[in-house]
Short mmCIF file of C-alpha atoms in Angstrom, two decimals:
data_model
loop_
_atom_site.label_atom_id
_atom_site.label_comp_id
_atom_site.label_asym_id
_atom_site.label_seq_id
_atom_site.Cartn_x
_atom_site.Cartn_y
_atom_site.Cartn_z
CA MET P 466 0.00 0.00 0.00
CA VAL P 467 1.31 3.46 -0.87
CA ASP P 468 2.03 4.88 2.56
CA ASN P 469 1.11 8.56 2.25
CA ALA P 470 -1.03 10.97 0.28
CA ARG P 471 1.93 12.39 -1.65
CA ASN P 472 2.96 8.97 -2.90
CA PHE P 473 -0.64 8.15 -3.79
CA ASP P 474 -0.86 11.38 -5.78
CA GLU P 475 2.32 10.34 -7.61
CA LEU P 476 0.74 6.96 -8.34
CA LEU P 477 -2.38 8.64 -9.73
CA GLU P 478 -0.29 10.90 -11.94
CA LEU P 479 1.68 7.91 -13.22
CA MET P 480 -1.52 6.02 -14.01
CA PHE P 481 -3.77 8.72 -15.41
CA LYS P 482 -1.72 11.70 -16.60
CA ARG P 483 -0.77 9.97 -19.81
CA ARG P 484 -1.19 12.40 -22.67
CA HIS P 485 0.28 15.69 -23.77
CA GLU P 486 -1.88 18.80 -23.46
CA ARG P 487 -0.89 19.86 -26.98
CA PRO P 488 0.63 16.78 -28.62
CA GLY P 489 1.06 18.38 -32.04
CA ASP P 490 3.20 21.12 -30.52
CA VAL P 491 5.28 18.45 -28.78
CA PHE P 492 5.82 16.74 -32.15
CA VAL P 493 6.83 19.96 -33.92
CA GLU P 494 9.21 20.86 -31.08
CA LEU P 495 10.71 17.37 -31.31
CA LEU P 496 11.18 17.75 -35.06
CA ASN P 497 12.82 21.15 -34.62
CA ARG P 498 15.08 19.94 -31.82
CA GLU P 499 16.09 16.49 -33.06
CA LYS P 500 15.76 17.22 -36.81
CA LEU P 501 15.01 13.50 -37.44
CA VAL P 502 12.03 11.65 -35.95
CA ILE P 503 12.08 7.82 -35.99
CA ALA P 504 9.08 5.66 -35.03
CA PRO P 505 8.40 1.93 -34.72
CA GLY P 506 4.93 0.95 -35.91
CA GLY P 507 2.41 -1.05 -33.91
CA TYR P 508 -1.24 -1.84 -33.41
CA SER P 509 -1.83 -2.21 -29.68
CA ALA P 510 -1.44 -0.57 -26.30
CA MET P 511 1.08 -3.26 -25.33
CA GLY P 512 3.21 -2.51 -28.37
CA ALA P 513 3.07 1.20 -27.54
CA GLN P 514 3.99 0.49 -23.90
CA ILE P 515 6.98 -1.64 -24.90
CA ALA P 516 8.15 1.18 -27.18
CA GLN P 517 7.69 3.65 -24.32
CA GLN P 518 9.70 1.53 -21.89
CA ILE P 519 12.55 1.02 -24.37
CA TYR P 520 12.56 4.73 -25.17
CA LEU P 521 12.66 5.78 -21.50
CA ASP P 522 15.34 3.22 -20.61
CA ARG P 523 17.63 4.10 -23.49
CA SER P 524 17.11 7.84 -23.08
CA LYS P 525 18.05 7.59 -19.41
CA LYS P 526 21.27 5.80 -20.36
CA GLY P 527 22.08 8.26 -23.12
CA LEU P 528 21.77 5.57 -25.80
CA PRO P 529 20.40 6.10 -29.33
CA THR P 530 16.68 5.45 -29.63
CA PHE P 531 13.52 6.21 -31.58
CA ASN P 532 11.46 9.20 -30.45
CA ALA P 533 7.84 8.67 -31.59
CA PHE P 534 5.31 5.85 -32.15
CA TYR P 535 3.24 5.02 -35.23
CA GLY P 536 -0.24 3.42 -35.09
CA SER P 537 -0.94 1.36 -38.21
CA GLY P 538 -4.32 0.72 -39.84
CA TRP P 539 -2.85 -2.28 -41.70
CA ALA P 540 -1.65 -3.84 -38.47
CA ILE P 541 -4.94 -3.26 -36.67
CA SER P 542 -6.93 -4.89 -39.48
CA ALA P 543 -4.54 -7.81 -39.92
CA MET P 544 -3.83 -8.52 -36.26
CA MET P 545 -7.33 -7.97 -34.86
CA TRP P 546 -9.32 -9.81 -37.55
CA ALA P 547 -6.79 -11.41 -39.94
CA LEU P 548 -8.23 -9.20 -42.68
CA PRO P 549 -6.30 -7.21 -45.28
CA ASP P 550 -5.99 -3.46 -45.13
CA MET P 551 -8.90 -2.94 -47.52
CA GLY P 552 -11.29 -0.80 -45.51
CA PHE P 553 -12.46 -3.31 -42.90
CA HIS P 554 -11.52 -1.09 -39.94
CA ASP P 555 -13.51 2.07 -39.37
CA LEU P 556 -13.29 5.26 -37.32
CA SER P 557 -14.83 3.67 -34.22
CA MET P 558 -12.21 0.91 -34.17
CA MET P 559 -9.33 3.33 -34.74
CA THR P 560 -10.67 5.52 -31.93
CA LEU P 561 -11.08 2.60 -29.53
CA ILE P 562 -7.56 1.30 -30.08
CA GLY P 563 -5.92 4.65 -30.77
CA ARG P 564 -6.70 6.22 -27.41
CA HIS P 565 -5.03 3.31 -25.61
CA ILE P 566 -2.03 3.53 -27.92
CA VAL P 567 -1.68 7.24 -27.13
CA SER P 568 -1.82 6.75 -23.36
CA SER P 569 0.51 3.72 -23.39
CA ALA P 570 3.11 5.40 -25.61
CA TYR P 571 3.29 8.58 -23.49
CA PRO P 572 5.54 10.59 -23.52
CA LEU P 573 6.25 9.45 -27.09
CA PRO P 574 4.10 11.47 -29.51
CA VAL P 575 1.83 9.28 -31.63
CA ILE P 576 1.39 9.32 -35.40
CA LEU P 577 -1.91 7.65 -36.34
CA ASP P 578 -3.27 6.38 -39.64
CA ALA P 579 -6.44 8.24 -40.67
CA GLU P 580 -6.79 6.43 -44.03
CA THR P 581 -8.91 8.54 -46.43
CA GLY P 582 -10.48 10.38 -43.49
CA PHE P 583 -13.27 7.80 -42.96
CA GLY P 584 -15.67 9.87 -45.01
CA THR P 585 -16.15 12.75 -47.40
CA GLU P 586 -14.68 16.21 -47.16
CA THR P 587 -17.77 17.03 -45.09
CA THR P 588 -18.00 14.03 -42.77
CA LEU P 589 -14.28 13.81 -42.03
CA VAL P 590 -14.96 16.51 -39.44
CA ARG P 591 -15.79 13.59 -37.12
CA THR P 592 -12.37 12.10 -37.77
CA VAL P 593 -10.52 15.32 -37.00
CA GLU P 594 -12.47 15.74 -33.75
CA ALA P 595 -11.96 12.08 -32.76
CA TYR P 596 -8.21 12.11 -33.43
CA HIS P 597 -7.86 15.41 -31.59
CA GLY P 598 -9.77 13.93 -28.65
CA MET P 599 -7.46 10.91 -28.52
CA GLY P 600 -4.38 13.11 -28.25
CA VAL P 601 -2.86 12.21 -31.61
CA ALA P 602 0.17 14.34 -32.51
CA LEU P 603 0.22 13.73 -36.26
CA ALA P 604 -2.50 12.14 -38.42
CA HIS P 605 -2.06 11.16 -42.04
CA LEU P 606 -4.61 11.47 -44.82
CA GLU P 607 -4.29 9.67 -48.17
CA ASP P 608 -5.61 10.34 -51.66
CA GLN P 609 -6.97 6.91 -52.55
CA ASP P 610 -10.47 6.55 -53.96
CA SER P 611 -12.43 4.96 -51.11
CA GLU P 612 -15.32 4.14 -53.43
CA SER P 613 -13.12 1.56 -55.17
CA THR P 614 -11.95 0.07 -51.84
CA ARG P 615 -9.02 1.92 -50.36
CA ARG P 616 -6.18 -0.34 -49.30
CA CYS P 617 -2.62 -0.68 -48.11
CA GLY P 618 -0.26 1.30 -50.33
CA ASN P 619 1.71 -1.87 -51.04
CA LEU P 620 -1.35 -3.78 -52.36
CA GLY P 621 -2.36 -3.86 -56.01
CA GLY P 622 -5.70 -2.47 -57.18
CA LYS P 623 -5.25 1.11 -55.96
CA LYS P 624 -6.91 4.10 -57.56
CA CYS P 625 -6.50 7.72 -56.52
CA VAL P 626 -9.15 10.42 -56.46
CA GLU P 627 -8.65 13.45 -58.68
CA PRO P 628 -6.14 15.88 -57.13
CA GLU P 629 -8.86 18.51 -56.71
CA LYS P 630 -10.89 16.09 -54.56
CA MET P 631 -7.93 15.48 -52.27
CA ILE P 632 -7.17 19.19 -52.08
CA THR P 633 -10.74 19.79 -50.92
CA LYS P 634 -10.31 17.14 -48.21
CA ILE P 635 -7.04 18.66 -47.05
CA ARG P 636 -8.61 22.11 -46.86
CA SER P 637 -11.54 20.68 -44.91
CA TRP P 638 -9.16 18.97 -42.46
CA LEU P 639 -7.21 22.18 -41.96
CA ALA P 640 -10.37 24.26 -41.53
CA VAL P 641 -11.74 21.96 -38.83
CA SER P 642 -8.32 21.83 -37.13
CA LYS P 643 -8.20 25.62 -37.03
CA SER P 644 -11.77 25.87 -35.78
CA ILE P 645 -11.30 23.50 -32.83
CA ASP P 646 -7.80 24.85 -32.07
CA THR P 647 -6.20 21.43 -32.17
CA SER P 648 -2.41 21.19 -32.02
CA MET P 649 -2.60 17.94 -34.03
CA ARG P 650 -0.81 18.30 -37.35
CA LEU P 651 -1.49 16.71 -40.73
CA MET P 652 0.72 14.55 -42.93
CA VAL P 653 -0.62 14.17 -46.47
CA ARG P 654 0.04 10.99 -48.40
CA THR P 655 -0.21 10.23 -52.08
CA ASP P 656 -0.56 6.67 -53.37
CA ALA P 657 -0.15 7.80 -56.96
CA LEU P 658 3.29 6.21 -57.39
CA THR P 659 1.73 2.75 -57.80
CA ALA P 660 -1.97 3.52 -58.42
CA SER P 661 -3.77 2.48 -61.60
CA ASN P 662 -4.27 6.14 -62.54
CA GLY P 663 -0.94 7.42 -61.24
CA GLY P 664 2.78 7.19 -61.92
CA VAL P 665 5.91 9.01 -60.83
CA GLU P 666 5.18 12.32 -62.59
CA ASN P 667 1.60 12.26 -61.35
CA ALA P 668 2.76 11.66 -57.76
CA ILE P 669 5.28 14.49 -57.95
CA GLU P 670 2.68 17.00 -59.11
CA ARG P 671 0.19 15.80 -56.50
CA GLY P 672 2.76 16.14 -53.74
CA LYS P 673 3.53 19.73 -54.67
CA ARG P 674 -0.13 20.71 -54.91
CA TYR P 675 -1.11 19.00 -51.66
CA MET P 676 1.61 20.74 -49.67
CA ASP P 677 0.58 24.13 -51.08
CA VAL P 678 -2.92 23.88 -49.59
CA GLU P 679 -3.48 26.46 -46.87
CA TYR P 680 -6.30 27.53 -44.60
CA ARG P 681 -5.76 30.73 -42.59
CA GLY P 682 -2.04 30.15 -42.26
CA LEU P 683 -2.30 26.43 -41.50
CA ARG P 684 -0.74 23.93 -43.92
CA PRO P 685 0.04 20.22 -43.93
CA LEU P 686 3.23 19.61 -41.97
CA ILE P 687 4.69 16.60 -43.81
CA LEU P 688 4.44 14.93 -47.23
CA TRP P 689 4.56 11.16 -47.78
CA ALA P 690 4.50 9.19 -51.04
CA ASP P 691 3.76 5.56 -50.20
CA ALA P 692 5.35 2.42 -51.67
CA MET P 693 8.69 4.16 -52.22
CA VAL P 694 11.67 1.79 -52.10
CA ASP P 695 13.92 2.36 -55.11
CA LEU P 696 17.02 4.49 -54.48
CA LYS P 697 16.79 6.47 -57.74
CA LEU P 698 13.13 7.24 -57.09
CA ILE P 699 13.92 8.29 -53.53
CA GLU P 700 16.63 10.66 -54.76
CA ARG P 701 14.42 12.12 -57.48
CA TRP P 702 11.52 12.61 -55.06
CA ILE P 703 13.74 14.52 -52.64
CA THR P 704 15.18 16.66 -55.45
CA GLU P 705 11.79 17.55 -56.94
CA MET P 706 10.22 18.45 -53.60
CA ARG P 707 13.24 20.51 -52.51
CA LYS P 708 13.09 22.41 -55.80
CA HIS P 709 9.45 23.22 -55.15
CA ASP P 710 9.91 24.19 -51.50
CA SER P 711 13.31 24.01 -49.83
CA ASN P 712 11.65 23.90 -46.40
CA MET P 713 9.25 21.05 -47.16
CA ILE P 714 9.34 18.25 -44.57
CA LEU P 715 9.31 14.76 -46.10
CA GLY P 716 8.38 11.45 -44.48
CA ILE P 717 9.03 7.90 -45.64
CA ASN P 718 7.47 4.60 -44.67
CA TYR P 719 10.44 2.21 -44.36
CA SER P 720 7.81 -0.46 -44.81
CA PRO P 721 8.20 -3.93 -43.29
CA ASN P 722 5.81 -5.06 -46.06
CA ARG P 723 8.69 -4.76 -48.52
CA ASP P 724 11.92 -6.78 -48.62
CA TRP P 725 14.31 -3.84 -48.69
CA ALA P 726 17.42 -5.99 -48.22
CA GLY P 727 16.45 -8.31 -51.08
CA TYR P 728 15.54 -5.42 -53.39
CA TYR P 729 18.77 -3.53 -52.81
CA ARG P 730 20.88 -6.67 -53.11
CA LYS P 731 19.24 -7.48 -56.46
CA HIS P 732 19.15 -4.00 -58.00
CA TYR P 733 22.06 -2.17 -56.39
CA LYS P 734 24.32 -4.89 -54.91
CA ARG P 735 24.35 -3.03 -51.62
CA ALA P 736 22.54 -2.81 -48.30
CA PRO P 737 19.36 -0.71 -48.03
CA PRO P 738 19.81 2.92 -46.94
CA SER P 739 20.36 3.68 -43.28
CA TYR P 740 18.34 6.30 -41.43
CA GLN P 741 21.17 8.78 -41.87
CA GLU P 742 21.37 8.14 -45.62
CA LEU P 743 17.65 8.85 -45.92
CA PHE P 744 18.00 11.91 -43.69
CA LYS P 745 20.78 13.34 -45.91
CA ASN P 746 21.86 15.89 -43.30
CA GLY P 747 18.35 17.30 -43.16
CA GLU P 748 17.92 17.58 -46.93
CA GLY P 749 16.09 14.24 -47.23
CA PHE P 750 13.49 12.58 -45.02
CA ARG P 751 12.98 13.96 -41.53
CA LEU P 752 10.32 11.46 -40.44
CA ILE P 753 11.02 7.73 -40.89
CA TRP P 754 8.84 4.93 -39.55
CA HIS P 755 8.29 1.18 -39.89
CA THR P 756 4.50 0.81 -40.18
CA ILE P 757 3.97 -2.84 -39.21
CA LEU P 758 7.14 -3.71 -37.30
CA GLN P 759 5.26 -4.98 -34.23
CA ALA P 760 2.86 -7.02 -36.35
CA ARG P 761 5.62 -8.84 -38.23
CA ALA P 762 7.56 -9.51 -35.03
CA ASP P 763 4.43 -10.77 -33.22
CA MET P 764 3.41 -13.09 -36.07
CA GLU P 765 6.87 -14.66 -36.19
CA ALA P 766 7.10 -15.12 -32.41
CA THR P 767 3.59 -16.62 -32.20
CA TRP P 768 4.20 -18.98 -35.12
CA ASN P 769 7.44 -20.23 -33.59
CA VAL P 770 6.08 -20.93 -30.11
CA PHE P 771 2.85 -22.53 -31.39
CA ALA P 772 4.84 -24.75 -33.78
CA ASP P 773 7.14 -25.69 -30.90
CA MET P 774 4.12 -26.61 -28.76
CA ALA P 775 2.60 -28.69 -31.58
CA GLU P 776 5.83 -30.68 -31.83
CA ASN P 777 7.08 -30.75 -28.24
CA GLY P 778 4.03 -30.18 -26.06
CA ALA P 779 4.51 -28.49 -22.68
CA GLN P 780 8.26 -28.26 -23.25
CA ALA P 781 7.50 -25.25 -25.45
CA LEU P 782 6.17 -23.44 -22.37
CA TRP P 783 9.15 -24.46 -20.27
CA LYS P 784 11.53 -23.13 -22.92
CA LEU P 785 9.52 -19.91 -23.17
CA HIS P 786 9.86 -19.38 -19.42
CA ARG P 787 13.60 -20.10 -19.54
CA ARG P 788 14.08 -17.54 -22.30
CA GLN P 789 12.03 -14.92 -20.48
CA ARG P 790 13.37 -15.29 -16.94
CA LYS P 791 15.70 -12.33 -17.33
CA HIS P 792 13.88 -10.67 -20.20
CA PRO P 793 12.04 -7.35 -19.63
CA VAL P 794 8.72 -8.99 -20.59
CA GLY P 795 9.28 -12.02 -18.35
CA ASP P 796 6.95 -10.61 -15.69
CA SER P 797 3.75 -10.84 -17.74
CA GLN P 798 1.53 -9.60 -14.91
CA GLY P 799 3.84 -6.64 -14.43
CA MET P 800 3.66 -5.88 -18.15
CA SER P 801 -0.13 -5.64 -17.77
CA ASN P 802 0.45 -2.98 -15.07
CA ALA P 803 -1.09 -5.20 -12.38
CA ILE P 804 1.18 -3.68 -9.71
CA LEU P 805 -0.13 -0.16 -10.32
CA TRP P 806 -3.74 -1.26 -10.25
CA GLN P 807 -3.25 -3.39 -7.14
CA GLU P 808 -1.74 -0.39 -5.35
CA PHE P 809 -4.63 1.76 -6.53
CA GLU P 810 -7.12 -0.84 -5.28
CA LYS P 811 -5.46 -1.10 -1.86
CA ASN P 812 -5.42 2.67 -1.41
CA ILE P 813 -9.00 3.18 -2.53
CA GLY P 814 -10.33 0.06 -0.78
CA GLY P 815 -8.58 0.78 2.52
CA GLU P 816 -8.20 -1.82 5.27
CA GLU P 817 -10.65 -4.32 3.76
CA ALA P 818 -8.74 -4.40 0.47
CA SER P 819 -5.40 -4.74 2.26
CA LYS P 820 -6.68 -7.73 4.24
CA ARG P 821 -7.79 -9.42 1.02
CA TYR P 822 -4.25 -9.15 -0.29
CA GLU P 823 -2.76 -10.42 2.97
CA GLY P 824 -5.12 -13.40 3.07
CA SER P 825 -4.90 -14.46 -0.57
CA GLN P 826 -2.39 -16.09 -2.87
CA GLY P 827 -1.36 -14.91 -6.30
CA TYR P 828 0.65 -12.21 -7.96
CA LYS P 829 1.58 -9.33 -5.67
CA GLY P 830 4.46 -7.75 -7.50
CA SER P 831 6.74 -10.62 -8.44
CA PRO P 832 6.35 -13.51 -10.93
CA ILE P 833 4.54 -16.59 -9.59
#
């Protein structure tokens, strides 16, 4: 039991003060200070919490680390329902999961997938309000045609709306953002590079036009062209955007959906670009993220342990425990924040709650 009011207040702050007052401002300040923002991508509160714990631990030790977290629509659809990123998840699902991602990632600012805005240029007002309410720092909006089933940028079958339609959506997003005084910023994404009605030149022109949209001094913060892997294309994209606006901030999805190592080995006989190569001393990409990193890691780990159990029975569990004894996730109850909630319960429940803990068996702060 926390032994005094001050410590209980500290516990409450630790448990419930878990979002920035103006997360978009935090993100912009981070970008200005660090110049390069790096984010792992996930789909759950646990993934966000693991990222947060790694970030805090490495920051405390002065070690290099990422400095934001990305919430992926692909990963939510695939990992929650085993369905492709083809419009199966909606605003209500993104809101439900997103708010837990935001609180679990804190103090990392969260970038969250807003797909095509979950509606028209009129109804996306609900999306802006919902993402603002969650505490999202940066949302991204894409130019796919949702009427022909919007999808992951690395899937075939994509079609983009006319640029004018996307420009209207961007202006609507900015107008609502200004009206509700949200600090949340917007990243615009074009899928034209690999869309049926796109191409490189088309994507370049779209990118320029999208980033020129303004509403009462507010503009999109970052530009992203999805499905970009090739080195020559990356270099051309940077050159064209810098020519148009030398201050434009570019983002790139270093997508785990693509085999970067295999592609670069085959086409360039070299390793894929590092973060610093993509950053190019501030002249290249200043936001880099791996959309579905948690999802790919989780699928592999689950497959391996289930296959081990199928072959070796309970020995798979024994081996899992051996591996995790000194691993940060080895205390599974602790990872679920049971200790915090038990302390909260004992303080709120008083003597009766404390007696229940004294007279019962089970987890009380150390692995069983």
